Coordinates of C-alpha atoms and ligand atoms in Angstrom, one line a residue:
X1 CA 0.0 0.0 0.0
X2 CA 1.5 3.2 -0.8
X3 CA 1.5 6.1 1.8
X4 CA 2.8 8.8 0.0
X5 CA 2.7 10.6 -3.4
X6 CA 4.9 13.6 -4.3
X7 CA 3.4 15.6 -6.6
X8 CA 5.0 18.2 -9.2
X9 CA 4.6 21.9 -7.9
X10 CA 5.5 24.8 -10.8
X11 CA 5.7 28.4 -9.6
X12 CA 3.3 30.9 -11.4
X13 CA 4.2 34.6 -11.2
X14 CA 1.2 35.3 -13.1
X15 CA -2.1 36.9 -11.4
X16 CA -4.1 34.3 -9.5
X17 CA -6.9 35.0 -11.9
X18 CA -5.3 32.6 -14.2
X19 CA -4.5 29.9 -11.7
X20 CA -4.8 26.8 -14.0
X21 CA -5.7 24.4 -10.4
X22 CA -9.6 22.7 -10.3
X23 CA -9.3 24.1 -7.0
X24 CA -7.9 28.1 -6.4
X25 CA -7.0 27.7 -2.2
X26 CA -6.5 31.3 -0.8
X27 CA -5.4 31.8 2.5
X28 CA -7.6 34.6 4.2
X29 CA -6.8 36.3 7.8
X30 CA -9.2 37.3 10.3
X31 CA -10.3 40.6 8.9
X32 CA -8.6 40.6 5.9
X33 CA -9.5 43.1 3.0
X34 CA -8.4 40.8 0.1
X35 CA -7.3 43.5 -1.8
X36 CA -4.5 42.3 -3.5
X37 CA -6.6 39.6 -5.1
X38 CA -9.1 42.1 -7.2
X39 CA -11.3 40.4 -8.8
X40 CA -11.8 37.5 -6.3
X41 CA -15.2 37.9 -5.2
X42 CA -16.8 38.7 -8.7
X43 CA -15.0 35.4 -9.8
X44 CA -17.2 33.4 -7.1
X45 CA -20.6 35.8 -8.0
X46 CA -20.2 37.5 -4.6
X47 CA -19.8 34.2 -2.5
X48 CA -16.7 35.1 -0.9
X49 CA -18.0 38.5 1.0
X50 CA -21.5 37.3 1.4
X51 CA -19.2 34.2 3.0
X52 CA -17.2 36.9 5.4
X53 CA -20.0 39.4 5.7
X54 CA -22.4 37.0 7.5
X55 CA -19.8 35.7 9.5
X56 CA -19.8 32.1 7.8
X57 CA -16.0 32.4 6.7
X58 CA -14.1 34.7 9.6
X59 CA -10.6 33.4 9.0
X60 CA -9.9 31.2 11.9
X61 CA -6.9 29.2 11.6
X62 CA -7.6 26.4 9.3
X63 CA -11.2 27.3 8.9
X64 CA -12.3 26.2 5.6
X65 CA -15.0 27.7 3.0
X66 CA -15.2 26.0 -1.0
X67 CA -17.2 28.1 -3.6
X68 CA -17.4 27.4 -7.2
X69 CA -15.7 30.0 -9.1
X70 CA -14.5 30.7 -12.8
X71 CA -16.8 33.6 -13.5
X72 CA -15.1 37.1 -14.2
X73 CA -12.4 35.3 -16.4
X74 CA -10.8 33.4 -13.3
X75 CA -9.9 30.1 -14.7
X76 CA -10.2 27.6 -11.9
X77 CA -13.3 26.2 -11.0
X78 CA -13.6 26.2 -7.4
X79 CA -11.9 28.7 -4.8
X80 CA -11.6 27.6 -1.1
X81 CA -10.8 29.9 1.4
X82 CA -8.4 28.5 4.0
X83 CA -8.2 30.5 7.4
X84 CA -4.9 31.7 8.6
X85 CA -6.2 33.4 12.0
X86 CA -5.2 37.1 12.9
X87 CA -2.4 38.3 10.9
X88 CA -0.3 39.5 13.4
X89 CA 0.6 35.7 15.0
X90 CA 1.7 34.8 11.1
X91 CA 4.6 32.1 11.3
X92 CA 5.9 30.1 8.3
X93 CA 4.6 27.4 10.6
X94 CA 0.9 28.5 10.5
X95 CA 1.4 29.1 6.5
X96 CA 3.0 25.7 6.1
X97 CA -0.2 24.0 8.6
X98 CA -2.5 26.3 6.2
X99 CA -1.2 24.5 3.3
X100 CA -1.6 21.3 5.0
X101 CA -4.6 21.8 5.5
X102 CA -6.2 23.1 2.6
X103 CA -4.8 20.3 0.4
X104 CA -6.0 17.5 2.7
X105 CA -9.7 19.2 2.0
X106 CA -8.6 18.6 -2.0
X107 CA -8.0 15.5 -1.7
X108 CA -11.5 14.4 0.3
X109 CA -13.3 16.2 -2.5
X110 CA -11.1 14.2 -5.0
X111 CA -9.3 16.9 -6.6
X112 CA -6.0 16.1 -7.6
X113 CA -4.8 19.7 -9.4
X114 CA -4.7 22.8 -6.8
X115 CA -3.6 26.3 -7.3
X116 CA -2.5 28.3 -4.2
X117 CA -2.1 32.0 -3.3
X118 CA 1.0 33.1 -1.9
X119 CA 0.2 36.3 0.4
X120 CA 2.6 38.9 1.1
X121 CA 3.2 39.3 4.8
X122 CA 5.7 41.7 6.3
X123 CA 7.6 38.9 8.7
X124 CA 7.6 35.9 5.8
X125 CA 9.5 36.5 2.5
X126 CA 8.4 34.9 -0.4
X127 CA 11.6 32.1 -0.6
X128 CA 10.3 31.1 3.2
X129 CA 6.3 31.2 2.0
X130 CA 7.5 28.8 -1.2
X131 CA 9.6 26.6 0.5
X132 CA 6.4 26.6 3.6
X133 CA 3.8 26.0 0.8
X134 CA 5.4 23.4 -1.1
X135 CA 6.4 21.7 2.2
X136 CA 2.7 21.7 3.6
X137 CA 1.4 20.4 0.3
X138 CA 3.1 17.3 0.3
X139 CA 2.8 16.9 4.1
X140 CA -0.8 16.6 2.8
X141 CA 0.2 13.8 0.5
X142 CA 0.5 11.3 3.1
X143 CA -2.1 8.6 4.8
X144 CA -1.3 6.2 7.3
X145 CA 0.3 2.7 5.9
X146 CA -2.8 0.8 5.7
X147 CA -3.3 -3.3 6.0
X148 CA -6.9 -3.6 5.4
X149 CA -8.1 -5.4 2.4
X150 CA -10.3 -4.0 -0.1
X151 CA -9.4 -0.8 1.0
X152 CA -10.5 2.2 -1.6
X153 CA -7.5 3.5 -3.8
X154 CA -6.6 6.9 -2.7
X155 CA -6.7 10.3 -4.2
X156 CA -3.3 12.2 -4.3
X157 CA -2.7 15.4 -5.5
X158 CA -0.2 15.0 -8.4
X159 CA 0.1 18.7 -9.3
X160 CA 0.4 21.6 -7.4
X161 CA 1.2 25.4 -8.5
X162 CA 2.1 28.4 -6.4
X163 CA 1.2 31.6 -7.5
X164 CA 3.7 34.9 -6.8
X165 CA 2.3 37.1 -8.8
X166 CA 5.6 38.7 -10.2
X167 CA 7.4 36.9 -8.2
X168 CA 11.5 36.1 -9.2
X169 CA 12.6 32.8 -10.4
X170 CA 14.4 31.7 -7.4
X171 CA 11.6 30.4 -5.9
X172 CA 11.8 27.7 -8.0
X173 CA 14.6 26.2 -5.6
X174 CA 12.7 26.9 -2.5
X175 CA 10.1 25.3 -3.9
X176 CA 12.1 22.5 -4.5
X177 CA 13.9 22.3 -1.3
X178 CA 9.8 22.3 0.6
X179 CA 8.9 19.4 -1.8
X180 CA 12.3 17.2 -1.0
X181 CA 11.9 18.3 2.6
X182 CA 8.1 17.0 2.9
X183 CA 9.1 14.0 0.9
X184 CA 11.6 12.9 3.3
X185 CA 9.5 13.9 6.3
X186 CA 6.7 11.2 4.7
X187 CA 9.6 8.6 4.7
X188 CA 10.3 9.0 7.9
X189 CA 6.7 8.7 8.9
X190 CA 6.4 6.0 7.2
X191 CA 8.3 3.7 8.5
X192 CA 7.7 5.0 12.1
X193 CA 3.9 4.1 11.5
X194 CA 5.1 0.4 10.6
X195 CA 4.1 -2.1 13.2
X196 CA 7.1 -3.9 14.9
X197 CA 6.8 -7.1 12.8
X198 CA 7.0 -5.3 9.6
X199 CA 9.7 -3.4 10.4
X200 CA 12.2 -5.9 12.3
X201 CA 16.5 -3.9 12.6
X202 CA 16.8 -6.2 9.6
X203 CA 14.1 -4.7 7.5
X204 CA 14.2 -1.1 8.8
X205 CA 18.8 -1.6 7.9
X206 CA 17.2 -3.5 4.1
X207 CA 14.7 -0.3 3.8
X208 CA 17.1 2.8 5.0
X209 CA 19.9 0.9 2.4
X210 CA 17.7 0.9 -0.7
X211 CA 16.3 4.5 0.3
X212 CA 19.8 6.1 1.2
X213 CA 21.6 4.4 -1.9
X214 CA 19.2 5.9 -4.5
X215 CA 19.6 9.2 -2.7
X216 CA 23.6 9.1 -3.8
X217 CA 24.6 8.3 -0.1
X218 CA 27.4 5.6 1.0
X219 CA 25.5 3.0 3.0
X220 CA 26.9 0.2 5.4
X221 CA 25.4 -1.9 7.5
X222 CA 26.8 -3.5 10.5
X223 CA 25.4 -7.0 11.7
X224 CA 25.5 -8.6 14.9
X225 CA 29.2 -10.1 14.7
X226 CA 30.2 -6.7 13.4
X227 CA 28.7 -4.8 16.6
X228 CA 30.4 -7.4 18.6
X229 CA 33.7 -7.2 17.0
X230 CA 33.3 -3.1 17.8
X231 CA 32.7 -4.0 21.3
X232 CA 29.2 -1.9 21.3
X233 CA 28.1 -4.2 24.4
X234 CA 25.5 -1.6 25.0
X235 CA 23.6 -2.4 22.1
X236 CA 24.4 -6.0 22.7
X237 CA 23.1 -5.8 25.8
X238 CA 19.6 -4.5 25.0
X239 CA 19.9 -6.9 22.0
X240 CA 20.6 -10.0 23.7
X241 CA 16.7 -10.4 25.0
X242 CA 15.4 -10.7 21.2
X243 CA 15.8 -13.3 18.4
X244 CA 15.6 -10.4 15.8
X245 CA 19.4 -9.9 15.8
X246 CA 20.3 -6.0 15.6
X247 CA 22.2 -4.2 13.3
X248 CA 23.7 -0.4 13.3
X249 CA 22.8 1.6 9.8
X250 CA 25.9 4.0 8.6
X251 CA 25.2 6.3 5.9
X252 CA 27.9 9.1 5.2
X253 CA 27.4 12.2 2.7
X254 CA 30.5 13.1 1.5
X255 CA 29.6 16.6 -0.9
X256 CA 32.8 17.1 -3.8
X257 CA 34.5 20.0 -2.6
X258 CA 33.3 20.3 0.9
X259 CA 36.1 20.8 3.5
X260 CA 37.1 17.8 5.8
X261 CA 35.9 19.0 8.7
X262 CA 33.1 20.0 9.9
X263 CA 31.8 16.6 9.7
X264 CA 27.6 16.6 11.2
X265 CA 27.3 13.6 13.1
X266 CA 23.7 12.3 13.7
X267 CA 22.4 9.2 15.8
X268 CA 18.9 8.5 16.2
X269 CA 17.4 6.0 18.3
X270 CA 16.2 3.0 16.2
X271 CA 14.2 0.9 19.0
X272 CA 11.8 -0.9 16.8
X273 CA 9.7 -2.2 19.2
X274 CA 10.3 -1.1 23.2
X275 CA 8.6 -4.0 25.2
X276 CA 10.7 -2.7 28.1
X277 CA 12.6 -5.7 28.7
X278 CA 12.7 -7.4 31.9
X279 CA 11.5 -3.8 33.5
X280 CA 8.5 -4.6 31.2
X281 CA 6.1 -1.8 29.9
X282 CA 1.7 -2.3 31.0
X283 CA -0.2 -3.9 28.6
X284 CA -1.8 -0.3 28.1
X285 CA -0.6 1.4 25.1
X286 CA 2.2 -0.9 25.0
X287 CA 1.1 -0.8 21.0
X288 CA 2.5 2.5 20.6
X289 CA 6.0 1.3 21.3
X290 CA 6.6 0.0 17.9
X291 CA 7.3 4.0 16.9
X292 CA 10.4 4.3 19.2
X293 CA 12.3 3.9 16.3
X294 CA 11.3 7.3 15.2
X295 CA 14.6 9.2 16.0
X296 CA 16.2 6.6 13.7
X297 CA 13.9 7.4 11.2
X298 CA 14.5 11.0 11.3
X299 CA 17.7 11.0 11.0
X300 CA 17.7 8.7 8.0
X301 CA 15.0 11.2 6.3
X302 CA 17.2 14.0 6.8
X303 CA 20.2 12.6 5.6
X304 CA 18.4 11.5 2.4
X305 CA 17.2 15.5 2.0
X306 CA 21.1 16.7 2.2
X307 CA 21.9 14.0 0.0
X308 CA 19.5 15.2 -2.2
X309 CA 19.7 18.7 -1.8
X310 CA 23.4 19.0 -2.1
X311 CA 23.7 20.1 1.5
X312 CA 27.4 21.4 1.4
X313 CA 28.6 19.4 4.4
X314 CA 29.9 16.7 5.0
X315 CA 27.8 13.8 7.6
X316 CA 27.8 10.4 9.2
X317 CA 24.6 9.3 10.3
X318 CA 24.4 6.3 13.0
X319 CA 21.3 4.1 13.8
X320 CA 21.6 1.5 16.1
X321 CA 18.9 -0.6 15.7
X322 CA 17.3 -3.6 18.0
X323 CA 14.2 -4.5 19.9
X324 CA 14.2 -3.9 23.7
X325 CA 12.3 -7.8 24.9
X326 CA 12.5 -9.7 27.5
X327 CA 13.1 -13.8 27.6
X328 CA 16.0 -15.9 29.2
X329 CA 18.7 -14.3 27.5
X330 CA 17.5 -10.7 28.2
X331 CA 19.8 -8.0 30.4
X332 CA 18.2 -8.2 33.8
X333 CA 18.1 -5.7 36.4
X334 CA 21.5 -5.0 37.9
X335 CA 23.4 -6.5 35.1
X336 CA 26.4 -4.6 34.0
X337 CA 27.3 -4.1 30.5
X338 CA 30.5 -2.4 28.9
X339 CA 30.1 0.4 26.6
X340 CA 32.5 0.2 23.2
X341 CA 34.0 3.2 24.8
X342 CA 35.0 1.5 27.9
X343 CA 32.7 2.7 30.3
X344 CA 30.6 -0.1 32.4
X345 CA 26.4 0.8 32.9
X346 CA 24.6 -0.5 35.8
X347 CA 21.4 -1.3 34.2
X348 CA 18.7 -0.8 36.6
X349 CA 15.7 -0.8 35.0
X350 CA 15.9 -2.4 31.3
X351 CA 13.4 0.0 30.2
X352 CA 16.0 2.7 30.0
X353 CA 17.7 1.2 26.8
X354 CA 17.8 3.9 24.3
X355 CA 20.6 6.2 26.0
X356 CA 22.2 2.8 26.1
X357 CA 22.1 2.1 22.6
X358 CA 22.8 5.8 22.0
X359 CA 25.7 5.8 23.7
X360 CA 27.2 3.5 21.8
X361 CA 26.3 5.1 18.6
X362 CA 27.6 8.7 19.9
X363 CA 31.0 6.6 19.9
X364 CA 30.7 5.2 16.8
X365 CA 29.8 8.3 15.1
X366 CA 33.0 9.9 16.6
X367 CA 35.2 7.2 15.1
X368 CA 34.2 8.2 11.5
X369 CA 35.0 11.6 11.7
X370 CA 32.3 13.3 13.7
X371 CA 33.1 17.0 14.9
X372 CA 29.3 18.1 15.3
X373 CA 27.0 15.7 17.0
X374 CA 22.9 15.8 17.4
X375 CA 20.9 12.7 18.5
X376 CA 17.2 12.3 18.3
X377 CA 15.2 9.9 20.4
X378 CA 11.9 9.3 21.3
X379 CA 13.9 9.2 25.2
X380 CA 11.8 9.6 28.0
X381 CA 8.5 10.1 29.4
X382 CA 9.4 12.6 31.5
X383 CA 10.0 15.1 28.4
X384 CA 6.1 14.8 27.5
X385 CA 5.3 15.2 31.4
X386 CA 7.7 18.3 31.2
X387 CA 7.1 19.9 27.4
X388 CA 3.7 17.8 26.5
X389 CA 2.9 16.9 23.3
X390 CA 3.8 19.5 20.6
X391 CA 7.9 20.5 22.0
X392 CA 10.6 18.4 22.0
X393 CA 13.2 18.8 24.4
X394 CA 16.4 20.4 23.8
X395 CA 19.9 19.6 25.4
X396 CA 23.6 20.3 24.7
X397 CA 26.8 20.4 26.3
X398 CA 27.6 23.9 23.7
X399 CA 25.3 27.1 24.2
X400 CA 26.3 28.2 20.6
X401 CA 25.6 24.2 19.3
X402 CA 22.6 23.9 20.8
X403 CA 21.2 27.2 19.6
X404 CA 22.4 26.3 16.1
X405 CA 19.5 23.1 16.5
X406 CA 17.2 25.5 18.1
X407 CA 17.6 28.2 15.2
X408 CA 17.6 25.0 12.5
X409 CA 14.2 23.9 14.7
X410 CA 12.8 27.1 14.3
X411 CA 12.8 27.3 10.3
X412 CA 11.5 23.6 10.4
X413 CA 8.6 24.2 12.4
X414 CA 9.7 21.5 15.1
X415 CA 9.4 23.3 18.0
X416 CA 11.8 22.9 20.7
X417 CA 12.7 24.2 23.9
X418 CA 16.0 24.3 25.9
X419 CA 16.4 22.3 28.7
X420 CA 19.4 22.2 31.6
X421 CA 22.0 20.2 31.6
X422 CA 23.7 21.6 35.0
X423 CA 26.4 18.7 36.1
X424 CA 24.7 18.3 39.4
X425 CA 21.6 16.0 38.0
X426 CA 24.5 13.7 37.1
X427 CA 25.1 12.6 40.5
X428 CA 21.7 11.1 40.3
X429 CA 23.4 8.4 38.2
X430 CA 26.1 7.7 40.1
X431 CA 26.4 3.6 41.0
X432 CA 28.2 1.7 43.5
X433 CA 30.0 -1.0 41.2
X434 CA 29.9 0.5 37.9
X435 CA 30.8 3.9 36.3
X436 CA 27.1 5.0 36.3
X437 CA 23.9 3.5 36.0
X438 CA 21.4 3.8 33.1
X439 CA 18.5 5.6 35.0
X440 CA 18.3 8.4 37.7
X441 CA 14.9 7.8 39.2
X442 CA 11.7 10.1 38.1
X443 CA 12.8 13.3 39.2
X444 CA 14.1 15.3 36.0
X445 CA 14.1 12.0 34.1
X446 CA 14.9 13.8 30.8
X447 CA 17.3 15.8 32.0
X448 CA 19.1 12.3 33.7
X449 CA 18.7 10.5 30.0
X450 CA 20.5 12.8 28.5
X451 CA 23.5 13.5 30.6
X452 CA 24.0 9.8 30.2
X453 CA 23.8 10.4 26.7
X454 CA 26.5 13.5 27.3
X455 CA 29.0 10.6 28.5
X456 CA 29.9 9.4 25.3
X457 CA 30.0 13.2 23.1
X458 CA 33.8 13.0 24.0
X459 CA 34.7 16.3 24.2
X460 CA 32.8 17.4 21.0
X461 CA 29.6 19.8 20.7
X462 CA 26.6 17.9 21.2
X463 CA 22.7 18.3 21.2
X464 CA 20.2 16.1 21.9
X465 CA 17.0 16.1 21.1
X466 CA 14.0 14.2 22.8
X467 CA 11.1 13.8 20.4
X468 CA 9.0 11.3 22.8
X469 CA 6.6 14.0 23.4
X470 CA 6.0 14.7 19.5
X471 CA 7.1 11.5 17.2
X472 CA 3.1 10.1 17.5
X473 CA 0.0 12.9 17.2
X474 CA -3.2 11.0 19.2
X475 CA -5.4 12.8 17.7
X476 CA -6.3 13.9 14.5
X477 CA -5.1 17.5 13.7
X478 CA -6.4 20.0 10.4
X479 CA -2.9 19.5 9.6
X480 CA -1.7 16.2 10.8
X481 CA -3.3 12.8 10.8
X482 CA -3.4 10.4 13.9
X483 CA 0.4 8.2 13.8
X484 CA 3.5 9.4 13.2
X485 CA 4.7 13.2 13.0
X486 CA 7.8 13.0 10.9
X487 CA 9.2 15.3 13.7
X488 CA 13.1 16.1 13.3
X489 CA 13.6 15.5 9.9
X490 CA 13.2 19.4 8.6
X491 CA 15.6 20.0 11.7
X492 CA 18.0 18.4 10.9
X493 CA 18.2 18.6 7.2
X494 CA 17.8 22.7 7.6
X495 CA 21.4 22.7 10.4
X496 CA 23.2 20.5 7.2
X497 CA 21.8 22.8 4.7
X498 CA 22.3 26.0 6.4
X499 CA 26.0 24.4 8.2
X500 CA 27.7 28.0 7.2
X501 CA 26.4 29.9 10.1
X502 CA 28.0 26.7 12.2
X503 CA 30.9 25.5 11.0
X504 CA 33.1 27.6 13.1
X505 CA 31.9 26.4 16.6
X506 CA 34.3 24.4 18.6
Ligands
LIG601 N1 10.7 4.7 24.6 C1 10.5 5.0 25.9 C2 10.1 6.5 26.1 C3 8.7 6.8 25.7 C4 7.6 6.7 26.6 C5 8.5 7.3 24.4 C6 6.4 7.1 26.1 C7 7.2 7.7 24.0 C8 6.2 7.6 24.9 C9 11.8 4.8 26.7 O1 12.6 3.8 26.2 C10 11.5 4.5 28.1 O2 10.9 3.5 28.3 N2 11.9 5.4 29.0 C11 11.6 5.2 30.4 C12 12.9 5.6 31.2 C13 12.8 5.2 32.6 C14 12.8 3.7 32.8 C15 14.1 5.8 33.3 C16 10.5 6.2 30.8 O3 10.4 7.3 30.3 O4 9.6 5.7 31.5
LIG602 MN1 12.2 1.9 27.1
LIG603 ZN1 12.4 3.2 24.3

C-alpha cells in the first residue's frame, strides 16, 4: 500500500486569476481586506463577501469555506478559502499548517490539481512562504500505511502550482527544497507508523539501504558479529533479550568539494519495538512502542534530504537498531554491561535502553569523523510530562551548538525548547559498582537520560533532542493525521543545509 505521493509543484508569477488548479485555495486572515486579489469575489458571483459578511468564513486558523468560481475570467473552477487566524501571529509554521490543511480538504473532494495564493506578509519572505507552501502540500500527500483489504485506492494530489504574482525565479529552488523536505519527512513517517513485525533492525537496515543508496549516499550496515567485534556491548546488551538480531545503519554524505571537517554527526534512536525488557512496559498502550524507532527514522530522512539537496557538508549518520524484549537471555536488572567506549552501565531498569544504545552510537559516530553531534530519540517520558505533546526537548553540552538546532528547529517548524544540563543532576546516576547507571529515578528524568547520553559526546559539541513527546499525534489535527509526526527530519536537514552559520563552533 503506498502512503505517499509527491506531486510536481510549478511556480506561477502570473495573477491568481489565471491559476490553471480545479481548486484556487487562498489563505484569508481574520479581517482581511483581500485587496490584492481584485477580482476574487466577482470570480465566485459574490460568495466570498456574502461568506465573510455573514460571519460564515471569519478566518480562523484552518477554517475552511469551498465556492465554485470561474466567473469574471478566473480560470479555476472552485476557490476555497483556508483561514490563517489574525495576521499579526503569522509564522511560516501556520502558512505551512495552512497548506496542509487546505490540500487534505482537495484530496476528500477528490481533486488532484490545486492552485495556491502566496500572500505577502511583512515577517515571511516569499523564498520562506514557497519553501512553507510546497512543504505543507506534500505533508498533505501522506495517509497512514494501511493493511486492510479492499481498501479504496486513494486520491493524491499530483500537481500543485504556487502563484507569486511577479514573483522572481528563485523560488523555483525553495520550492524545490519544501517538496524534498516533505518527501523525506513522509519517509520518515512511514516507517515510524510500521508495526514492529513489519519493520524488524533487519528490515528497517534493508529499507534505510535501498532509500539512502538511490539518494547518492554511502551506506553500510553493520550486523550482529560486526557490533560485537566493535565491542558496542551496549547495544548487545539490549539486543541480547530478542531473536531479531540488531544491526547499526551507517550512511555518510561526502559533498565534492566540501572541507574535511566540519563533519555533522547524527544518531537516532532505532528501537523498533520497546517492550521494556525485563522492567516490562503495562499492557496499556504498550502498542504505541513500535514507533520508538522514530529518531532513527529522522535521522535517515534527513540525511536523504542533504543528499538530495546537495547540503554542502559533510555527515555520518548512525542508527543502532534492535528491539528492547524480555526472555531468558535478556539483560536483567542489575546486570552490568561495557560500553564500546570503555565505560561499564549499571542497568537498573531495562526499560531505559535507548541512551544505552545511544551511547554507543555517539562513539561510533565519533570514530568516522564526527566534529558536530545531534541525536534524536523518542527518550523519556518525563520530556512529555515536562514539554507535552507539541515540543521536544532540547539539550547540549555547547550554548552556541545547541542554539544552532534550536535556530535550525525554528525554520523547520519542530518546535523545541532548551532544557538544563547543570552537572549536578549527574550525580543522580552515580552507581556503586559501575561507572554509572542507566536511570536516575523520576525526578528530572529527561534531564538524567541525557547527561547519560553527554557521557559518550567526547569532548565534542553535542545536542540532543527528545522527540518522545511529539514522534506520534493521538489525535487527528487539520494539519496532521493520527500516527507518526515525521518530527526532526526538517531540523535536521535545515542545520546540514544551512552548516555555514555553524561551522566555526568548537
Ligand atoms: N521509549 C521510551 C520512552 C517513551 C515513553 C516514548 C512514552 C514515547 C512515549 C523509553 O525507552 C522509556 O521506556 N523510557 C523510560 C525511562 C525510565 C525507565 C528511566 C520512561 O520514560 O519511563
Ligand atoms: Mn524503554
Ligand atoms: Zn524506548
Amino acid at each position: 500500500m503506498q502512503t505517499h505521493s509527491v506531486p510536481a509543484v510549478a511556480l506561477s508569477t502570473a495573477p491568481a486569476a489565471q491559476g490553471s488548479g480545479e481548486l484556487l485555495i487562498v489563505p484569508v486572515f481574520e479581517q482581511d481586506d483581500l485587496r490584492d486579489l481584485d477580482g476574487l469575489d466577482q470570480a465566485t458571483g459574490g460568495d466570498v463577501s456574502r461568506a465573510i459578511a455573514s460571519g460564515e468564513f471569519r478566518g480562523k486558523l484552518y477554517e475552511l469555506f469551498l465556492t465554485p468560481a470561474g466567473r469574471n475570467g478566473w480560470r479555476a473552477k472552485r476557490v476555497a478559502l483556508v483561514g490563517a487566524g489574525p495576521r499579526g501571529d503569522f509564522t511560516t509554521e501556520h502558512l505551512r499548517r495552512t497548506a496542509t490543511a487546505a490540500a487534505l480538504a482537495a484530496r476528500q473532494r477528490r481533486i488532484a490539481s490545486i492552485s495556491l495564493v502566496g500572500r505577502a506578509h511583512d515577517r515571511i519572505d516569499a523564498p520562506h512562504a514557497a519553501q512553507a507552501l510546497a512543504e505543507g502540500i506534500v505533508l498533505a500527500n501522506f495517509n497512514g500505511g494501511s493493511y486492510k483489504t479492499g481498501d479504496e485506492p486513494r486520491v493524491w494530489i499530483d500537481s500543485a502550482e504556487l502563484i507569486f504574482p511577479g514573483g522572481d525565479k528563485s523560488l523555483e529552488r525553495a520550492i524545490e527544497r519544501g517538496r524534498v523536505l516533505g518527501e523525506c519527512s513522509n519517509v520518515a513517517r512511514e516507517l515510524a507508523n510500521e508495526p514492529s513485525n513489519a519493520l524488524t533492525p533487519r528490515i528497517f537496515a534493508d529499507r534505510a539501504a535501498d532509500l539512502a543508496k538511490a539518494a547518492g549516499l554511502t551506506v553500510e550496515i553493520l550486523d550482529e558479529t560486526k557490533i560485537g567485534q566493535l565491542g558496542m556491548g551496549l547495544l548487545l546488551g539490549v539486543a541480547q533479550g530478542s531473536l531479531e538480531p540488531p544491526r547499526v545503519i551507517v550512511l555518510k554524505h561526502e559533498p565534492k568539494g566540501a572541507p574535511p571537517s566540519p563533519v555533522l554527526g547524527l544518531i537516532g534512536k532505532g528501537i523498533t519495538f520497546d517492550t521494556g525488557g525485563i522492567s516490562i512496559k503495562p499492557a496499556e498502550n504498550m502498542d504505541r512502542m513500535k514507533d520508538d524507532m522514530a529518531g532513527g527514522a529522522a535521522v535517515l530522512g534527513a540525511t536523504i534530504a542533504a543528499a538530495r539537496l546537495n547540503a554542502p557538508v559533510r555527515i555520518v549518520s548512525v542508527i543502532p537498531s534492535t528491539e528492547n524484549m524480555p526472555s531468558g537471555t535478556a539483560t536483567k536488572p542489575g546486570d552490568i554491561l561495557k560500553s564500546a567506549e570503555g565505560k561499564t552501565v549499571e542497568v537498573l531498569n531495562t526499560d531505559a535502553e535507548g541512551r544505552l544504545i545511544l551511547g554507543d552510537g555517539l562513539w561510533y559516530a565519533r570514530q568516522l569523523g564526527a566534529t558536530h553531534l545531534v541525536d534524536v530519540a523518542t527518550l523519556t517520558g518525563a520530556c512529555i510530562v515536562a514539554l507535552g505533546k507539541s515540543t521536544n526537548g532540547l539539550f547540549g553540552n555547547h550554548d552556541g551548538w545547541r542554539d544552532a538546532v534550536l535556530r535550525a528547529s525554528e525554520r523547520a517548524g519542530d518546535r523545541s525548547w532548551p532544557m538544563p544540563t547543570y552537572p549536578d543532576y549527574f550525580e543522580q546516576l552515580k552507581s556503586e559498582i559501575a561507572d554509572f547507571t542507566n536511570t536516575g529515578g523520576r525526578p528530572a528524568g529527561a534531564i538524567t537520560a541525557a547527561l547519560f547520553i553527554k557521557e559518550f559526546a567526547g569532548n565534542l559539541p553535542w545536542a540532543h533532542l527528545d522527540i518522545a513527546g511529539t514522534a506520534w499525534a493521538d489525535e487527528t489535527k487539520p494539519y496532521q493525521p493520527k500516527g507518526a509526526t515525521g518530527v526532526a527530519v526538517r531540523t535536521l536537514a535545515e542545520l546540514a543545509l544551512d552548516a555555514e552559520s555553524w561551522r566555526h563552533l568548537r
